[in-house]
Coordinates of C-alpha atoms in Angstrom, one line a residue:
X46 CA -57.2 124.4 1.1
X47 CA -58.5 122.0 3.9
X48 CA -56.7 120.0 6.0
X49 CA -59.4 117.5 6.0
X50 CA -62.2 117.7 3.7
X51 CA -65.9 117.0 3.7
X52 CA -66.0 114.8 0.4
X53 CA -63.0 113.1 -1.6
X54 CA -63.6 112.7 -4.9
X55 CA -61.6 109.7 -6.0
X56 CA -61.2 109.1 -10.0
X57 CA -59.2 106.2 -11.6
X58 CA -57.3 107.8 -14.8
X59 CA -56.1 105.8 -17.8
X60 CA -55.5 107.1 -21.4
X61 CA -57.9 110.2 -21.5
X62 CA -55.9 112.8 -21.8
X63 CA -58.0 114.9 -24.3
X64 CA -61.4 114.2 -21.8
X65 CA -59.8 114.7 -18.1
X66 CA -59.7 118.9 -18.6
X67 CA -63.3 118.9 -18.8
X68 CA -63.9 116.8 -16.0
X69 CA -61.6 118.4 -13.8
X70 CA -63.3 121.9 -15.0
X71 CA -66.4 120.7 -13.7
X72 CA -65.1 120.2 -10.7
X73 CA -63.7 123.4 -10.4
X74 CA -66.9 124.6 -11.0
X75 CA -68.9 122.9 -8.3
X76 CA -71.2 125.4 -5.5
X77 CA -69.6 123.2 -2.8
X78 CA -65.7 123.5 -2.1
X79 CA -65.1 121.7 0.4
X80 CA -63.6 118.5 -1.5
X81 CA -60.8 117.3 -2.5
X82 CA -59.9 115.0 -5.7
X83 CA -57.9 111.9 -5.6
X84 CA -56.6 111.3 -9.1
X85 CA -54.8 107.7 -9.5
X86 CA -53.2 107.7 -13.1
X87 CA -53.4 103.8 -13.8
X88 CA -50.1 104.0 -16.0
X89 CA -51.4 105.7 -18.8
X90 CA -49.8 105.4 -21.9
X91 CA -50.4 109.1 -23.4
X92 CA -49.7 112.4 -21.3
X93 CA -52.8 112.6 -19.0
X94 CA -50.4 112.3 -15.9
X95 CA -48.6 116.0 -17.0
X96 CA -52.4 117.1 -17.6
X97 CA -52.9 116.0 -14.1
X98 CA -50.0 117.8 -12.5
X99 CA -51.1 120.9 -13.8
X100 CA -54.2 120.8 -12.4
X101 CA -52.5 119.9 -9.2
X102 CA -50.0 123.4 -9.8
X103 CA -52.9 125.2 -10.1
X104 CA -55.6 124.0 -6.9
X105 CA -54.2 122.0 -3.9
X106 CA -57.4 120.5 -3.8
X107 CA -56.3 117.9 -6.7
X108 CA -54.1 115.4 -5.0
X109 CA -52.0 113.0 -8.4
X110 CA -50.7 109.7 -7.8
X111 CA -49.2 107.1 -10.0
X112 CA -50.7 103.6 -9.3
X113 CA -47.6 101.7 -8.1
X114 CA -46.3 99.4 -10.9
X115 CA -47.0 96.4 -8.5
X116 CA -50.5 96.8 -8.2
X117 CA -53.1 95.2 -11.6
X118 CA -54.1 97.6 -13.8
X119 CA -57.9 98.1 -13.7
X120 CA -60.3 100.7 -12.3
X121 CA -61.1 98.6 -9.4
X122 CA -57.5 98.4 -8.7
X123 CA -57.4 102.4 -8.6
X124 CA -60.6 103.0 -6.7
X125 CA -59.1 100.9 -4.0
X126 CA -55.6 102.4 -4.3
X127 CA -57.1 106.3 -4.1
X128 CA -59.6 105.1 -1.2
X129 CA -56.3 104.7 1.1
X130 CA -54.9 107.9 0.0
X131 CA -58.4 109.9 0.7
X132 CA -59.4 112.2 4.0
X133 CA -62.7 113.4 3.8
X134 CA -65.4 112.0 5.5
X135 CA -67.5 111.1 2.1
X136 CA -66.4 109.1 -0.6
X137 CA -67.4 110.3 -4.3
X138 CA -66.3 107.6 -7.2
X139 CA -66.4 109.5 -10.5
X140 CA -65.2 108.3 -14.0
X141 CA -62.0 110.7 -15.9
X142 CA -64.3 111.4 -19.0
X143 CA -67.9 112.4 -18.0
X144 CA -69.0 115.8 -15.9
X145 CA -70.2 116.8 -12.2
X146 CA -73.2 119.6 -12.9
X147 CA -72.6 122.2 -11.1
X148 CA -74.9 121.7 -7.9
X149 CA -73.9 118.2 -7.7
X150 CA -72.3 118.6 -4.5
X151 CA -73.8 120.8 -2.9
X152 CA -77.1 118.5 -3.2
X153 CA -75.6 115.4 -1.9
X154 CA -74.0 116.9 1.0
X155 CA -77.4 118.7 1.8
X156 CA -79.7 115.4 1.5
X157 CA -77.2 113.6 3.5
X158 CA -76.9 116.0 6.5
X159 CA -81.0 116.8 6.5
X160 CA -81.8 113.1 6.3
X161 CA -79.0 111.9 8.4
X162 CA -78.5 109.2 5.3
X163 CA -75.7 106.9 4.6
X164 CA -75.4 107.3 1.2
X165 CA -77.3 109.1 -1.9
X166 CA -77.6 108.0 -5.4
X167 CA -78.3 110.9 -7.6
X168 CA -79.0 110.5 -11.6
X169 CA -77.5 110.9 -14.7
X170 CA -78.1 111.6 -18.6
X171 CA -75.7 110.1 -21.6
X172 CA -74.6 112.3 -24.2
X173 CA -72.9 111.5 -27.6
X174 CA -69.0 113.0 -27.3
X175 CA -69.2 113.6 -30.8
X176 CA -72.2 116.7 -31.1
X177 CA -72.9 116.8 -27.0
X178 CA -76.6 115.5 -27.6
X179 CA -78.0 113.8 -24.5
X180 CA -79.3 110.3 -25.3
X181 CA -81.3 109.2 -22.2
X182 CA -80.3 107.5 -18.7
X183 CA -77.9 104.4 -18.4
X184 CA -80.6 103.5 -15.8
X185 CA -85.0 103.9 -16.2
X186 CA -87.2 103.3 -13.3
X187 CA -89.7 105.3 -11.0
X188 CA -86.7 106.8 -8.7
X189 CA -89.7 108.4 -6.5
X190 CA -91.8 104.4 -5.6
X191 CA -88.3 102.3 -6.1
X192 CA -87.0 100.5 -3.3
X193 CA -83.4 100.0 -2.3
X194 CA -81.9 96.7 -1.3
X195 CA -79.2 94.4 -2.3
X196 CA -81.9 92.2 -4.2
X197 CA -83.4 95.0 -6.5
X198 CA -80.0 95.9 -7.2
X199 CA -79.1 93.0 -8.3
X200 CA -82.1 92.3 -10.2
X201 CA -81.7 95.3 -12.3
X202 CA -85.1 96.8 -10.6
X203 CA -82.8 99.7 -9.7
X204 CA -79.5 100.9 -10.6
X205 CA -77.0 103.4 -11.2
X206 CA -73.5 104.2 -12.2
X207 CA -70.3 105.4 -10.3
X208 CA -70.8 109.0 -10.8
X209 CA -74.1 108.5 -9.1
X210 CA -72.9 107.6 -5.5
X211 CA -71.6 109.1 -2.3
X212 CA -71.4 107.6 1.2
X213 CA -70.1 107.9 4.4
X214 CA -66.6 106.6 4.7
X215 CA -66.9 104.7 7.7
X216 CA -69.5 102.4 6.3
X217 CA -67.0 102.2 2.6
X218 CA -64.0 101.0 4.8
X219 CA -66.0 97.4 5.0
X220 CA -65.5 96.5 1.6
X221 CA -63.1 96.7 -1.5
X222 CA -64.0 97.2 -4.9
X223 CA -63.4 93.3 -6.6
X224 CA -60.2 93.3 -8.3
X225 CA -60.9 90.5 -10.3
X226 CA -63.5 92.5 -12.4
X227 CA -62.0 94.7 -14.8
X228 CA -64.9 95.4 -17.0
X229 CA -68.2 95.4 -17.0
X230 CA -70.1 95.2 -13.4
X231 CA -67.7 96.4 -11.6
X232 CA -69.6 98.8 -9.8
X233 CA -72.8 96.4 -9.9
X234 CA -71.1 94.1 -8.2
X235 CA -69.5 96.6 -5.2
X236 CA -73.0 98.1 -4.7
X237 CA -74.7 95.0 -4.7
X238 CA -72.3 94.0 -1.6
X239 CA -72.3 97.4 0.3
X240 CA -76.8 97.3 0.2
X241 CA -75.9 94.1 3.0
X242 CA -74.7 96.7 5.1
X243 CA -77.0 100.0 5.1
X244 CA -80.1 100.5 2.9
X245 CA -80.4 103.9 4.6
X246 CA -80.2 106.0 1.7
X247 CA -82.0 108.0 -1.1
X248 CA -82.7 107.9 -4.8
X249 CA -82.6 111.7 -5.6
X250 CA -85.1 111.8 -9.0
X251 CA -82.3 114.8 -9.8
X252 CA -80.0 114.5 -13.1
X253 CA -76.7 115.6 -11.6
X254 CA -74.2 114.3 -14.1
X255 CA -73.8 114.1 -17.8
X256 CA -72.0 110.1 -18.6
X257 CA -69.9 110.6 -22.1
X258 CA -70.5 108.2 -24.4
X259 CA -67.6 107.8 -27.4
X260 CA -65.6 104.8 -28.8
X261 CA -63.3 104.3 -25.7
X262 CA -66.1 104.0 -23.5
X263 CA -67.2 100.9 -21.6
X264 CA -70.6 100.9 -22.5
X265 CA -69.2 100.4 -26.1
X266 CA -66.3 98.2 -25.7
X267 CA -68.0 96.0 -23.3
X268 CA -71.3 95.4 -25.0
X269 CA -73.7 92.6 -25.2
X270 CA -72.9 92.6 -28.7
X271 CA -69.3 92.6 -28.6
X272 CA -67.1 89.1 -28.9
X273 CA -66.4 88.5 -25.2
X274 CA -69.3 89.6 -23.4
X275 CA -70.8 86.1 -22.5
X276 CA -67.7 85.5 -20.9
X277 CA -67.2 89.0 -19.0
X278 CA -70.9 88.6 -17.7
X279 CA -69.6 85.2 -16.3
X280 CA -66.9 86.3 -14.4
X281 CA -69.2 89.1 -12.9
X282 CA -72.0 86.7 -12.5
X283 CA -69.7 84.0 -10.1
X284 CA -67.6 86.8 -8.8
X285 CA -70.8 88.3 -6.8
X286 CA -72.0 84.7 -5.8
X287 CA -68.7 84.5 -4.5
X288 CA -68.3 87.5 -2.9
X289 CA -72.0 86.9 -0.9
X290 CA -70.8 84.2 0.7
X291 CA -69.9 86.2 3.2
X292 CA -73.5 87.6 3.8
X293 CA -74.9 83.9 3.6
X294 CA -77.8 85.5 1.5
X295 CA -78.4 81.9 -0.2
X296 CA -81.1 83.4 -2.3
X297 CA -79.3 85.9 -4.1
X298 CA -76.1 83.4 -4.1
X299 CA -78.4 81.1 -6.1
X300 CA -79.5 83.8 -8.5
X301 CA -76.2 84.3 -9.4
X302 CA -75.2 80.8 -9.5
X303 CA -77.6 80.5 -11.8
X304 CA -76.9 83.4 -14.4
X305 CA -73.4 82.0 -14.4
X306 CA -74.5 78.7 -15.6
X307 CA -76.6 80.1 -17.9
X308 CA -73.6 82.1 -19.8
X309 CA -71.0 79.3 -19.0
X310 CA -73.9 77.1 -21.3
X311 CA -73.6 79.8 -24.0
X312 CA -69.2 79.7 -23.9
X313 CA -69.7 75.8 -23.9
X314 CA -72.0 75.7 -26.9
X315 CA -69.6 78.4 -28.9
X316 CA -66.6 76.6 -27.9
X317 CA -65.2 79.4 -25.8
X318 CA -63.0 79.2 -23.0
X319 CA -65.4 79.2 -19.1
X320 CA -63.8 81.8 -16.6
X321 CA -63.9 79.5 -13.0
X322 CA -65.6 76.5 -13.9
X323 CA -63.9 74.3 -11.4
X324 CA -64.7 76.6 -8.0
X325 CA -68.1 77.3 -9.6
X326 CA -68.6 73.7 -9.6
X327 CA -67.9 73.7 -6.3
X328 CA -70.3 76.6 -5.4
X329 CA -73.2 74.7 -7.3
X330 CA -72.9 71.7 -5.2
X331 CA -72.4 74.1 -2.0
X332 CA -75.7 75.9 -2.5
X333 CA -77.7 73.8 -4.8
X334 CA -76.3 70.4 -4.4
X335 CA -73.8 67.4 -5.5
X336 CA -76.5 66.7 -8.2
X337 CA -76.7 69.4 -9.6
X338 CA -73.0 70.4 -10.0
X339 CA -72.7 67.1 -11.9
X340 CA -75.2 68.1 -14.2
X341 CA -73.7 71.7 -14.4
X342 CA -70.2 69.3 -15.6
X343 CA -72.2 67.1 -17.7
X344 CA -74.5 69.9 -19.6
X345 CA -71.1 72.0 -20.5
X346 CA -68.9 68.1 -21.7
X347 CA -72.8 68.0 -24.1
X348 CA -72.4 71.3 -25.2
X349 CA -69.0 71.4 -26.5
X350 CA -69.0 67.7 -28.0
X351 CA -72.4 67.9 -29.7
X352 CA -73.9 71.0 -29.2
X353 CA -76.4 70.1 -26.9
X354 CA -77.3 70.0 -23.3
X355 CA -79.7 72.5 -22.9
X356 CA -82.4 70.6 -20.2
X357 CA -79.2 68.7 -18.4
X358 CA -78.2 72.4 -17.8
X359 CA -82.1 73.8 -16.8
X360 CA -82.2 71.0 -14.3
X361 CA -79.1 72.2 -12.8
X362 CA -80.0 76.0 -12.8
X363 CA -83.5 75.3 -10.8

């Protein structure tokens, strides 16, 4: 319908071929048109990808692609992928299972063009797949007095999910979603990056989206209470340090540092395998020092021979 579009909506699909219908309908049913909606099937195992042709048949605006075979599987992976395939001039991330309110659009684009923003973060409400109740925000705090920078982000004193977020392109091309994150944080760990390049945005106090919520979700498989989320906070925790460096913000690299210790303590003590040890080591004695990566070492040998540890490794994290 448009040869180059205001907004591409780009959404990473895997296995939801009994969900994607109803977010695709939602699209359809959006008071602004001028979008288009980059679908990147991640090798799904059921039939999505014919689901996704069909929508394709039926509105140009749906562009399908099938994540080359090459490529790791992940969401990440996809985000990245659709970004190169994408025209418009702002970038919309949605998830293949939850819906777009009708007005959604429409709002963003508005507040963007009247406040001549970089990007908008609108809100969203849960709701149980099973009867359709809504059951509260992924994210509470005063949207109207909360401030927006990389540090609050990361903090948790702000937040929000994909489906939240739109920004300009131009300022999107600077970074890639982390490829090495394939669960939980993903988008934490992206939006705690891009705030080191604009906080010219807004928090609209608007619920704009509806998150589903059923036994495939992340927020379910990749729980706090689930078997391997010590170690899947880890791997967020050091990739983000990591990924700072770049920014030289030593404060929140620290932080991080620090909440990867603190989890890599809690594998140790269980036993578990630790997700980068060796280059976190080398991190530590980077940005705290040579001391204190030894006692990072030394706290994790305690832990695993004898259970202990615990002030070799609160010495280290300070």
């Amino acid at each position: 319908m448009f040869n180059k579009p205001k907004i591409s909506i780009i959404i990473p699909v895997f296995n939801c071929e009994n969900l994607v219908s109803f977010t695709l309908n939602s699209l359809l049913k959006q008071t602004f048109v001028d979008w288009e909606c980059i679908l990147i099937d991640d090798n799904s195992t059921d039939n999505v990808f014919l689901v996704l042709q069909e929508y394709q048949k039926k509105d140009d605006r749906f562009k399908v692609f099938r994540k080359p075979l090459e490529l790791k599987q992940g969401a990440n992976v996809s985000r990245n992928f659709g970004f190169l395939k994408a025209k418009g001039s702002y970038i919309k991330w949605f998830d293949c299972d939850d819906i777009m309110l009708p007005a959604h659009l429409e709002m963003v684009y508005e507040a963007l063009l009247k406040n001549n923003l970089d990007f908008v973060v609108t809100d969203t409400f849960n709701f149980n797949d099973e009867n359709g109740e809504l059951i509260g925000k992924p994210y509470n705090f005063d949207r109207e007095q909360g401030i927006i920078s990389a540090e609050n982000l990361a903090l948790n004193r702000i937040g929000w999910v994909t489906d939240d977020f739109i920004g300009k392109r131009e300022l999107l091309e600077k970074i890639n979603f982390n490829e090495n994150i394939t669960s939980i944080g993903d988008e934490y760990n992206f939006f705690v990056r891009f705030l080191h390049h604009t906080v010219n945005g807004a928090l609209i106090n608007e619920v704009l989206t509806h998150r589903r919520l059923h036994n495939n979700s992340i927020i379910y498989n990749n729980g706090e209470h689930t078997k391997n989320y010590a170690f899947k906070v880890a791997i967020v925790k050091f990739q983000t340090a990591k990924d700072l460096m770049v920014y030289n913000d030593v404060e929140l690299i620290r932080w991080f540092l620090s909440g990867y210790m603190q989890y890599a303590f809690k594998l140790a003590i269980e036993n578990e395998k630790i997700p980068f040890w060796i280059p976190a080591f080398k991190l530590i004695c980077t940005y705290y020092s040579f001391r204190k990566g030894c006692a990072f070492i030394i706290a994790l040998s305690s832990a695993r021979s004898f259970g202990k540890g615990y002030n070799i490794m609160k010495y280290a994290r300070k």
